[in-house]
PDB file of C-alpha atoms in Angstrom:
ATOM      1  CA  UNK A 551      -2.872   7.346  -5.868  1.00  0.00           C
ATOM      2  CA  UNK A 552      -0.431   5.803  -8.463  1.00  0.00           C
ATOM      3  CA  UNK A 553      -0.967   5.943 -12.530  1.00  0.00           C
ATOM      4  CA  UNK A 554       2.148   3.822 -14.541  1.00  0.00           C
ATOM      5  CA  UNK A 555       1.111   4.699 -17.785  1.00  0.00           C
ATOM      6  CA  UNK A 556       4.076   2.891 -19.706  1.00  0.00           C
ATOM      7  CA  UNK A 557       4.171   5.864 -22.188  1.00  0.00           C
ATOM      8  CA  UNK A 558       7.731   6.594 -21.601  1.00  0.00           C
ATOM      9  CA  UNK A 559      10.803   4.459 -21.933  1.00  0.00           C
ATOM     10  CA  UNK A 560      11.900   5.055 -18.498  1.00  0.00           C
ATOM     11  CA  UNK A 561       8.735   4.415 -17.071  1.00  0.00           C
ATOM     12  CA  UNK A 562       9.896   1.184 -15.340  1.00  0.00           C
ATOM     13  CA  UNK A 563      12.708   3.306 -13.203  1.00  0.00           C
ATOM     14  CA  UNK A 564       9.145   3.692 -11.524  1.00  0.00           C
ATOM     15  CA  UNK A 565       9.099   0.278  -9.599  1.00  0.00           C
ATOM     16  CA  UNK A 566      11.493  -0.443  -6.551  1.00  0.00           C
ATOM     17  CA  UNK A 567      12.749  -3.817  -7.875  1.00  0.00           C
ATOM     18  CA  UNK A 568      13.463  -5.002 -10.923  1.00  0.00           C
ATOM     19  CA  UNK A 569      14.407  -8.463 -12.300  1.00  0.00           C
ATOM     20  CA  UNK A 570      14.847  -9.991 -15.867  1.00  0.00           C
ATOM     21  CA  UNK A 571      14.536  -6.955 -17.525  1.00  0.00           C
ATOM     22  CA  UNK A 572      15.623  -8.454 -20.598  1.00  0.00           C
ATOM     23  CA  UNK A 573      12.069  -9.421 -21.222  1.00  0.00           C
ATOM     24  CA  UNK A 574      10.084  -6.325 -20.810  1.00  0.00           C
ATOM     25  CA  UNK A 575      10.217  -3.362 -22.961  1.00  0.00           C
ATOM     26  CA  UNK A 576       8.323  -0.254 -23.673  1.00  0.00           C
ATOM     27  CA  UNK A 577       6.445  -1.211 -27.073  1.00  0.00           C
ATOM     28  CA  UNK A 578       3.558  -0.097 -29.327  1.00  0.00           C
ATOM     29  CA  UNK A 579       0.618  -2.369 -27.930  1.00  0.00           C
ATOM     30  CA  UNK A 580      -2.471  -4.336 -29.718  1.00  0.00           C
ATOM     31  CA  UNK A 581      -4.941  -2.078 -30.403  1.00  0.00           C
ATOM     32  CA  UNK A 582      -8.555  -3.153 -29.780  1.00  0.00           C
ATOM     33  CA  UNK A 583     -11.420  -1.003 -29.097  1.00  0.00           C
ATOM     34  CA  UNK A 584     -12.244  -3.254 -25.281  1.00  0.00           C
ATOM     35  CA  UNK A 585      -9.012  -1.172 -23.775  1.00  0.00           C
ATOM     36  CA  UNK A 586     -10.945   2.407 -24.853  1.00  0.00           C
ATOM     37  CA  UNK A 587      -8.384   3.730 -22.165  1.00  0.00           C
ATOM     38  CA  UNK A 588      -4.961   2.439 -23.839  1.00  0.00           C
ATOM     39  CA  UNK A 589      -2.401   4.587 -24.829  1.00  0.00           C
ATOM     40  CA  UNK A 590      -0.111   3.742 -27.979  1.00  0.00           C
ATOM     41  CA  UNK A 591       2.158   1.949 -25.937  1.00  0.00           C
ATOM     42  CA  UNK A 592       2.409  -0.699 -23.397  1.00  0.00           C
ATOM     43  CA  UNK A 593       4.411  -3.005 -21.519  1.00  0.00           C
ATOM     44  CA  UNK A 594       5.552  -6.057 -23.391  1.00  0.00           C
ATOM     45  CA  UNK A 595       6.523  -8.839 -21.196  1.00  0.00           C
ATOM     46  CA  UNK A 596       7.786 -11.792 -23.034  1.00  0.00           C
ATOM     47  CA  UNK A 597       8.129 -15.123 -22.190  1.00  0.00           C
ATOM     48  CA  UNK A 598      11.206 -17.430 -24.210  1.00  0.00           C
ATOM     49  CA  UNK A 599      10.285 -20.623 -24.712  1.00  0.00           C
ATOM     50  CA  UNK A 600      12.263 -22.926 -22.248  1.00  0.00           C
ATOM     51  CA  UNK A 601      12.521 -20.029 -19.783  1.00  0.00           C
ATOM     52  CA  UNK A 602      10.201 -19.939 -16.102  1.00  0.00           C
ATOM     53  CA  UNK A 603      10.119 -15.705 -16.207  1.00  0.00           C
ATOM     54  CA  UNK A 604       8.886 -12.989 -17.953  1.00  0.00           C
ATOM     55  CA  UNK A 605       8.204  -9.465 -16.055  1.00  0.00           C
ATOM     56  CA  UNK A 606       9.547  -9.164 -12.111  1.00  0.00           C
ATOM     57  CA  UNK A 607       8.791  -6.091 -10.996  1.00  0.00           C
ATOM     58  CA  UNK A 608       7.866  -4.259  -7.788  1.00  0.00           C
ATOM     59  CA  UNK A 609       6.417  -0.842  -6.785  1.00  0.00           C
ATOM     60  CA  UNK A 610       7.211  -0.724  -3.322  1.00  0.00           C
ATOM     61  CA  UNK A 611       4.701   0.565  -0.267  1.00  0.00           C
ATOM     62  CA  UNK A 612       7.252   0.440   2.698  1.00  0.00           C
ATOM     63  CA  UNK A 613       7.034   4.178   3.316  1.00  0.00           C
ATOM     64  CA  UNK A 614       2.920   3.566   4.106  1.00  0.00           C
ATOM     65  CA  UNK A 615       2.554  -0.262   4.245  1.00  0.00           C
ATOM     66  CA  UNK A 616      -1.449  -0.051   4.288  1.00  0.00           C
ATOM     67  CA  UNK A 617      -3.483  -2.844   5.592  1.00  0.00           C
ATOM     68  CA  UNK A 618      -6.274  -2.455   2.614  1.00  0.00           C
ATOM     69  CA  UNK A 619      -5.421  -1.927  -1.068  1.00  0.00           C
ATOM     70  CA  UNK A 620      -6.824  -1.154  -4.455  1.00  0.00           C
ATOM     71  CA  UNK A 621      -5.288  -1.948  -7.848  1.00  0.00           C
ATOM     72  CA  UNK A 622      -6.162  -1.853 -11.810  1.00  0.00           C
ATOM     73  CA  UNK A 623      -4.337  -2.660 -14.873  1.00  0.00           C
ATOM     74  CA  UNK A 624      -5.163  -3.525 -18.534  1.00  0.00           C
ATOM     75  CA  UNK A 625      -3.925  -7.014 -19.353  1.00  0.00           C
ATOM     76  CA  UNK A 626      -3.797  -8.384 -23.227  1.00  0.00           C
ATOM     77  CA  UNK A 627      -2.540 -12.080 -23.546  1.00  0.00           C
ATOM     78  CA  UNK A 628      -1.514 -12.466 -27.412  1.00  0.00           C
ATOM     79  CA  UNK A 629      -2.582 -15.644 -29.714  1.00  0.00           C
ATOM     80  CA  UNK A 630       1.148 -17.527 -28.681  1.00  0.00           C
ATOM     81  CA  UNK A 631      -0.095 -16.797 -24.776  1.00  0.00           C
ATOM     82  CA  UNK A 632      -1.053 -20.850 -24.355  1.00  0.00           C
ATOM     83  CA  UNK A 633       0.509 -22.175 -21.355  1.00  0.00           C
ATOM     84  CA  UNK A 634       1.901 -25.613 -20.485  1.00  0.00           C
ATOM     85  CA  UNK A 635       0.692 -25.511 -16.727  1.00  0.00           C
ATOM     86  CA  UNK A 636      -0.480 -22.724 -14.137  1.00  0.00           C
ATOM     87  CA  UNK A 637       1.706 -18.914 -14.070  1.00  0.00           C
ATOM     88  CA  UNK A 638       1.580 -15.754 -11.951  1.00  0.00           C
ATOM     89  CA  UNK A 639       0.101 -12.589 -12.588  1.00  0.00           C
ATOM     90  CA  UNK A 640       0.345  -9.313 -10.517  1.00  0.00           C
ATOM     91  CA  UNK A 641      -0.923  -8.781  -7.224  1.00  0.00           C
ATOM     92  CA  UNK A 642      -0.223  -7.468  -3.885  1.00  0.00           C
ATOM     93  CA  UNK A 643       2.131  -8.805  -1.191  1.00  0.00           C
ATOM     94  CA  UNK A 644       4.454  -8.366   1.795  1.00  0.00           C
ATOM     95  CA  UNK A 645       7.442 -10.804   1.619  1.00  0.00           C
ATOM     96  CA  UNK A 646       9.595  -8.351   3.778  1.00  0.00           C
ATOM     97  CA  UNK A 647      12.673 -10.286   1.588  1.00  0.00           C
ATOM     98  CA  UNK A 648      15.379  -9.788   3.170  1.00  0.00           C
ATOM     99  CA  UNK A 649      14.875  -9.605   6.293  1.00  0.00           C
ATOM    100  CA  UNK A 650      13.896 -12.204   9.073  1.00  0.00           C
ATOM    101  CA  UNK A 651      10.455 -11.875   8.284  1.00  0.00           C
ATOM    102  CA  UNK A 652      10.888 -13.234   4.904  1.00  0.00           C
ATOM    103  CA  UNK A 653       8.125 -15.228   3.532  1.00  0.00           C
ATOM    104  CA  UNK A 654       5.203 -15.539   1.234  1.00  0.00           C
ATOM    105  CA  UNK A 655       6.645 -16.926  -1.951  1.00  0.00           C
ATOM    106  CA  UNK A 656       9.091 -19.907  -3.521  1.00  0.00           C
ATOM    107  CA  UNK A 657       8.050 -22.714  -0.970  1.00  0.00           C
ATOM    108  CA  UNK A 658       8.866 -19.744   1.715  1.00  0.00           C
ATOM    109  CA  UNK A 659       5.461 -20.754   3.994  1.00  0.00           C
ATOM    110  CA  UNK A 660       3.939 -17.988   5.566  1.00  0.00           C
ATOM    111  CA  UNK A 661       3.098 -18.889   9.598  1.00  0.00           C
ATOM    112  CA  UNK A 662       1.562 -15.214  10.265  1.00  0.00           C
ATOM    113  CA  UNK A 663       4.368 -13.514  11.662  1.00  0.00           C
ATOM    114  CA  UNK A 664       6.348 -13.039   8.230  1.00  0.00           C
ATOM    115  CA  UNK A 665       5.305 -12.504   4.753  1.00  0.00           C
ATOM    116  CA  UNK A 666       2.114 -13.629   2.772  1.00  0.00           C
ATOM    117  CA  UNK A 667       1.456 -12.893  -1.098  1.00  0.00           C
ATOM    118  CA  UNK A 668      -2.007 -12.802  -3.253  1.00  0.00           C
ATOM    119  CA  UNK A 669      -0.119 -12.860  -6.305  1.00  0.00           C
ATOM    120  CA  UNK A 670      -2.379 -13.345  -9.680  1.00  0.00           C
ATOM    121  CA  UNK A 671      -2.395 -16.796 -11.562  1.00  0.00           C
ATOM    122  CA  UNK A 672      -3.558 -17.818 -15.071  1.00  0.00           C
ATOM    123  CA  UNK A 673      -4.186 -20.860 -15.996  1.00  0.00           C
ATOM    124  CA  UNK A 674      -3.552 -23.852 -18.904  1.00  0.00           C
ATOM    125  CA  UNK A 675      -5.945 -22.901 -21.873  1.00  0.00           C
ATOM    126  CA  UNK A 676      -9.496 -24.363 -22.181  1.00  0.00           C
ATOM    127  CA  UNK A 677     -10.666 -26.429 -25.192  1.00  0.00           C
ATOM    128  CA  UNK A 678     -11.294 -22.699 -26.790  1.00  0.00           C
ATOM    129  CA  UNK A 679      -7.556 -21.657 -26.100  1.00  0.00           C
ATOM    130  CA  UNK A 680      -9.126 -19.148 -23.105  1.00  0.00           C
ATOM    131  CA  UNK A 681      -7.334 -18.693 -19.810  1.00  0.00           C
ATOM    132  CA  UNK A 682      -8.962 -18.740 -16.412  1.00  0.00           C
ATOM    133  CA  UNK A 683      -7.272 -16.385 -14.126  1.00  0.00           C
ATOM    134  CA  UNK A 684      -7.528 -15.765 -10.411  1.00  0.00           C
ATOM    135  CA  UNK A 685      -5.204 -15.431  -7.083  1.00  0.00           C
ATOM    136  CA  UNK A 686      -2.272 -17.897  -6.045  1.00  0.00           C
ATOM    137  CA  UNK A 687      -2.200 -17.092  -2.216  1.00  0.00           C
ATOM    138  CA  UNK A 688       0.791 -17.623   0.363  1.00  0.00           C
ATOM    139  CA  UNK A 689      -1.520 -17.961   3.565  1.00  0.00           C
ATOM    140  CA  UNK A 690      -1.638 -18.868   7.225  1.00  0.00           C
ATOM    141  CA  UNK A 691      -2.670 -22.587   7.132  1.00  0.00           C
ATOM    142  CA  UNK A 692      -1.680 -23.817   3.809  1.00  0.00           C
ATOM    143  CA  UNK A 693       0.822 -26.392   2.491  1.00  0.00           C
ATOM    144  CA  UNK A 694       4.022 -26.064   1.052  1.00  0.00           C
ATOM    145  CA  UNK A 695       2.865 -23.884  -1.778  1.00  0.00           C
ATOM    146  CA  UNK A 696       0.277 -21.667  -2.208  1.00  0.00           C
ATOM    147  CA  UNK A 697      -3.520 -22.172  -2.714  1.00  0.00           C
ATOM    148  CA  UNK A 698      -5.390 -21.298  -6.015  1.00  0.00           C
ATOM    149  CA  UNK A 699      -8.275 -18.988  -5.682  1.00  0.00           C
ATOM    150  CA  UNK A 700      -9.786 -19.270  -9.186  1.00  0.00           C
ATOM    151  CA  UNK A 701     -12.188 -16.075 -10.209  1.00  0.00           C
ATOM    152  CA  UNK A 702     -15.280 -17.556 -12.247  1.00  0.00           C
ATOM    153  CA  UNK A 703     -14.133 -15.684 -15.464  1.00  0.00           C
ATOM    154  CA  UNK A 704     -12.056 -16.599 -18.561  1.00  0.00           C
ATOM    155  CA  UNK A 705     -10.015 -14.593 -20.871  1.00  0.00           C
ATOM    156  CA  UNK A 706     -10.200 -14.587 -24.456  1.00  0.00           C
ATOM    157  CA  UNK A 707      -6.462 -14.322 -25.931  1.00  0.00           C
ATOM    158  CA  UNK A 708      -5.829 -10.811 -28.617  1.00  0.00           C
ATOM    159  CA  UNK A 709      -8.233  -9.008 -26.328  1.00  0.00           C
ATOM    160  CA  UNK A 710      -7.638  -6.005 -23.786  1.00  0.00           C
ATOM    161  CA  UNK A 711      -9.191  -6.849 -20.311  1.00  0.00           C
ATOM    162  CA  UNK A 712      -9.487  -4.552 -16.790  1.00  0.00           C
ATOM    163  CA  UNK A 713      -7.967  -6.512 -13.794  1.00  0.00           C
ATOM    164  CA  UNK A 714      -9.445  -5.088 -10.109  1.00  0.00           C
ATOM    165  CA  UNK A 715      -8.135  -5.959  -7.022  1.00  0.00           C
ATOM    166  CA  UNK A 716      -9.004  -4.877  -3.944  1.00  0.00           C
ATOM    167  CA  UNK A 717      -7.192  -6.659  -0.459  1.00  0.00           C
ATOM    168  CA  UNK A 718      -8.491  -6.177   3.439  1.00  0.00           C
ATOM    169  CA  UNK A 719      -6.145  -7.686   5.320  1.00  0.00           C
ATOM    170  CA  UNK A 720      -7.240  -9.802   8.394  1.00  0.00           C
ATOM    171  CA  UNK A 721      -7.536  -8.797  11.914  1.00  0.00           C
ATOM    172  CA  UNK A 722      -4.347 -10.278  13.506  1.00  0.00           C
ATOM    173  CA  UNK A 723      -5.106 -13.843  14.085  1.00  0.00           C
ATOM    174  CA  UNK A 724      -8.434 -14.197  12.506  1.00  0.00           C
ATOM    175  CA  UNK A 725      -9.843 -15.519   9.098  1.00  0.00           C
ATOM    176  CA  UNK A 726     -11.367 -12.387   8.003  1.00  0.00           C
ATOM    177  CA  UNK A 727      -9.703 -11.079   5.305  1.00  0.00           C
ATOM    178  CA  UNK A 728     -11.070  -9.604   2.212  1.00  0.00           C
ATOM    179  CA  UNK A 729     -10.022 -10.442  -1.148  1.00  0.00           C
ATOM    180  CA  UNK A 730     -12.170  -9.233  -4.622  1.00  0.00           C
ATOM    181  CA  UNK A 731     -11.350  -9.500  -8.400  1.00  0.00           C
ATOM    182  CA  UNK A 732     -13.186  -7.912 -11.103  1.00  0.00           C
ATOM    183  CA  UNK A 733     -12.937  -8.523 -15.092  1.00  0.00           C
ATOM    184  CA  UNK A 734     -14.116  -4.996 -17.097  1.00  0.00           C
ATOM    185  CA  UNK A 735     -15.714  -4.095 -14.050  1.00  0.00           C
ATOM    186  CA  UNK A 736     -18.419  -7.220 -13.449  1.00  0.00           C
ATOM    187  CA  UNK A 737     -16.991  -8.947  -9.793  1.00  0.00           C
ATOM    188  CA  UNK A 738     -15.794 -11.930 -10.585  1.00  0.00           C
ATOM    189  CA  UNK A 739     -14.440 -13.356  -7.056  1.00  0.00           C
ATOM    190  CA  UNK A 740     -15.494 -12.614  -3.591  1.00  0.00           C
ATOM    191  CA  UNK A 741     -13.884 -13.590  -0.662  1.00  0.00           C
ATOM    192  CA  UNK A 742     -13.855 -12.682   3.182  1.00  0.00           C
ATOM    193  CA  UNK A 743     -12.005 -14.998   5.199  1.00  0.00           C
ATOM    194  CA  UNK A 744      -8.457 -15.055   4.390  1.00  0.00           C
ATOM    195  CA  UNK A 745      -5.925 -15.629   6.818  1.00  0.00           C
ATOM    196  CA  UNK A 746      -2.349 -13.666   6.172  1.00  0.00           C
ATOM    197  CA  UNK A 747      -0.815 -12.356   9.836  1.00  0.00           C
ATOM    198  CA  UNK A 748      -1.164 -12.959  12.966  1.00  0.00           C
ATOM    199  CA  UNK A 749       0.771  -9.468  14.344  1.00  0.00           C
ATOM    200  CA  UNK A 750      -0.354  -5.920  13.346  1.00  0.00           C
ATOM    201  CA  UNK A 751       3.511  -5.209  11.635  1.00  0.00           C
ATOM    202  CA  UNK A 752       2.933  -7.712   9.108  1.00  0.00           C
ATOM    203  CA  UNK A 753       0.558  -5.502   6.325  1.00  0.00           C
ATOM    204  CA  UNK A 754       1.040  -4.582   2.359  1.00  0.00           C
ATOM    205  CA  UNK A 755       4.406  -3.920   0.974  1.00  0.00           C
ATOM    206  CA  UNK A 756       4.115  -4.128  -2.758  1.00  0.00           C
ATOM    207  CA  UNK A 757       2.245  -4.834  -5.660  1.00  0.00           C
ATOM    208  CA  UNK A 758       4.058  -7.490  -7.685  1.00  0.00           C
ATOM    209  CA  UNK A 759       4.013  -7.258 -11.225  1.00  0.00           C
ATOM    210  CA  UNK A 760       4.991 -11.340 -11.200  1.00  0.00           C
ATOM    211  CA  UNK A 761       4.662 -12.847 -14.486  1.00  0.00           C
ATOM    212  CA  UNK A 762       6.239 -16.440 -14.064  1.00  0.00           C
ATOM    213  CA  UNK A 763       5.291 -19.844 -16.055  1.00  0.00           C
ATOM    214  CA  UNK A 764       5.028 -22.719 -13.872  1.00  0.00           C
ATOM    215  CA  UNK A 765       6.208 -24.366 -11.080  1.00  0.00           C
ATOM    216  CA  UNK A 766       8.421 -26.085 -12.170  1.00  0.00           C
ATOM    217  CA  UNK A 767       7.659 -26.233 -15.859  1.00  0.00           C
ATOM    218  CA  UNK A 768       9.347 -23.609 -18.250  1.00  0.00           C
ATOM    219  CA  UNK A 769       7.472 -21.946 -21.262  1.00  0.00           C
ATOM    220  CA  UNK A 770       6.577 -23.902 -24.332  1.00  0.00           C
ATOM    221  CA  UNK A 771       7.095 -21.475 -26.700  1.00  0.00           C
ATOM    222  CA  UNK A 772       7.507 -18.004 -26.891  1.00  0.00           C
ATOM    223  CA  UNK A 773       4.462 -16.490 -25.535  1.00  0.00           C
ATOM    224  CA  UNK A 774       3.410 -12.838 -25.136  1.00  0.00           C
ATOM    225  CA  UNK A 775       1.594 -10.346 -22.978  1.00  0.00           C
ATOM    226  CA  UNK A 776       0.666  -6.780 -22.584  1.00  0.00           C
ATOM    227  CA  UNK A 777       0.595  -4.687 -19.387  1.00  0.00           C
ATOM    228  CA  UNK A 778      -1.189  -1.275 -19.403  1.00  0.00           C
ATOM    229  CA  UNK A 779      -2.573   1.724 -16.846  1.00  0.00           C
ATOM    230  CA  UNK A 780      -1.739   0.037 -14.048  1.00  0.00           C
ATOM    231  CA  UNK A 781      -3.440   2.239 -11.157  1.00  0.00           C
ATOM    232  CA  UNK A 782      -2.698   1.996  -7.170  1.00  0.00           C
ATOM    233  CA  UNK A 783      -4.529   3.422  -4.393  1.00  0.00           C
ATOM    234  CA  UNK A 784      -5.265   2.519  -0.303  1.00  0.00           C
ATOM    235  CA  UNK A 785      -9.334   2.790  -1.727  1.00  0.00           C
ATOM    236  CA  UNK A 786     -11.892   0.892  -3.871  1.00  0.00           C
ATOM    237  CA  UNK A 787     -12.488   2.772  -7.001  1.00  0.00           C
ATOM    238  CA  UNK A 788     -14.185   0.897 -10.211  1.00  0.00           C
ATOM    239  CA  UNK A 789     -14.221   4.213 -12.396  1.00  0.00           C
TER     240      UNK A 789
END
């Protein structure tokens, strides 16, 4: 089991990979009494307006690669966090980048014998300014990019939410895997027939803390968002 509490300035030394880090820091986060768990600090990911990226960055599983994963973190989307078009959020993947096996992300299609991703995704506000969330998945079968998997769920911007998500990943060659997403604990999205690898080698090599604007369209303005407690383990736990 993992805890990244983002209580110490050197906390992100914690993750394998690191890009942009230009736009996260280690600050004092929103208080609000929905993220009862929060410490007095966060991580700040920040988006510049004209710019696709704000936090890249990777906490590695090669030395275990499991084939079934948990994760939770505290997420907090501030009142500038209004997107032009769809984004990424964290989630778990195996791009094996790289190597030959390389796959799962940027138009990189996955065919089952290289990588996948289940990335998160928000989307553009709502008529009330709230953003749907869900999964962006690189999958056996789909097009040139990846497929949405929207959770039924909103979020409400200047407010601290709990992500869950848990991953099964398929029997090699059939369309059985297991994806879930929960929102301060109620189950949001259910899923069971995902399609990732079709060889046993290919399994879970990182949860990607991807926060990206777009495809192809950059940030309208400088936007904002909070990352907090995130929590990793090869088990479903809701506590």
């Amino acid at each position: 089991m993992t805890l990244i509490s983002f209580n110490e300035q050197n906390v992100l030394e914690s993750f394998s990979e690191r890009f942009h880090d230009d736009h996260v820091s280690i600050e004092a986060g929103p208080a609000s009494e929905s993220n009862s768990e929060s410490d007095s600090t966060a991580c700040e990911v920040f988006f510049p307006s004209g710019s696709h990226y704000g936090a890249d960055l990777s906490y590695g599983l090669e030395e275990t690669e499991p084939e079934s994963m948990y994760a939770s973190y505290w997420l907090y989307l501030d009142e500038t966090f209004q997107p032009a078009t769809d984004g990424k959020l964290p989630g778990f993947a195996g791009r094996y980048a790289g190597t030959e096996r390389e796959g799962g992300w940027g138009s990189r299609v996955t065919d089952g014998t290289n990588g996948w991703s289940a990335r998160g995704v928000f989307d553009t506000p709502d008529d009330d300014g709230n953003i749907r969330i869900g999964n962006y998945v690189y999958h056996v079968g789909m097009d040139t990019y990846g497929s949405h998997a929207w959770w039924d769920t909103s979020l409400e911007t200047e407010r601290w939410y709990k992500i869950d998500q848990y991953i099964e990943l398929n029997t090699p060659g059939e369309s059985d895997g297991v994806l879930q997403g929960w929102v301060n604990q109620n189950r949001v999205y259910n899923s069971d027939d995902w399609h990732w690898r079709d060889t046993e080698d290919i399994r879970i090599q990182e949860f990607w803390c991807n926060f990206y604007h777009g495809n192809t369209d950059p940030a309208p303005q400088d936007m904002t968002a909070y990352m907090d407690k995130l929590h990793i383990e090869d088990e479903r736990n809701q506590s």
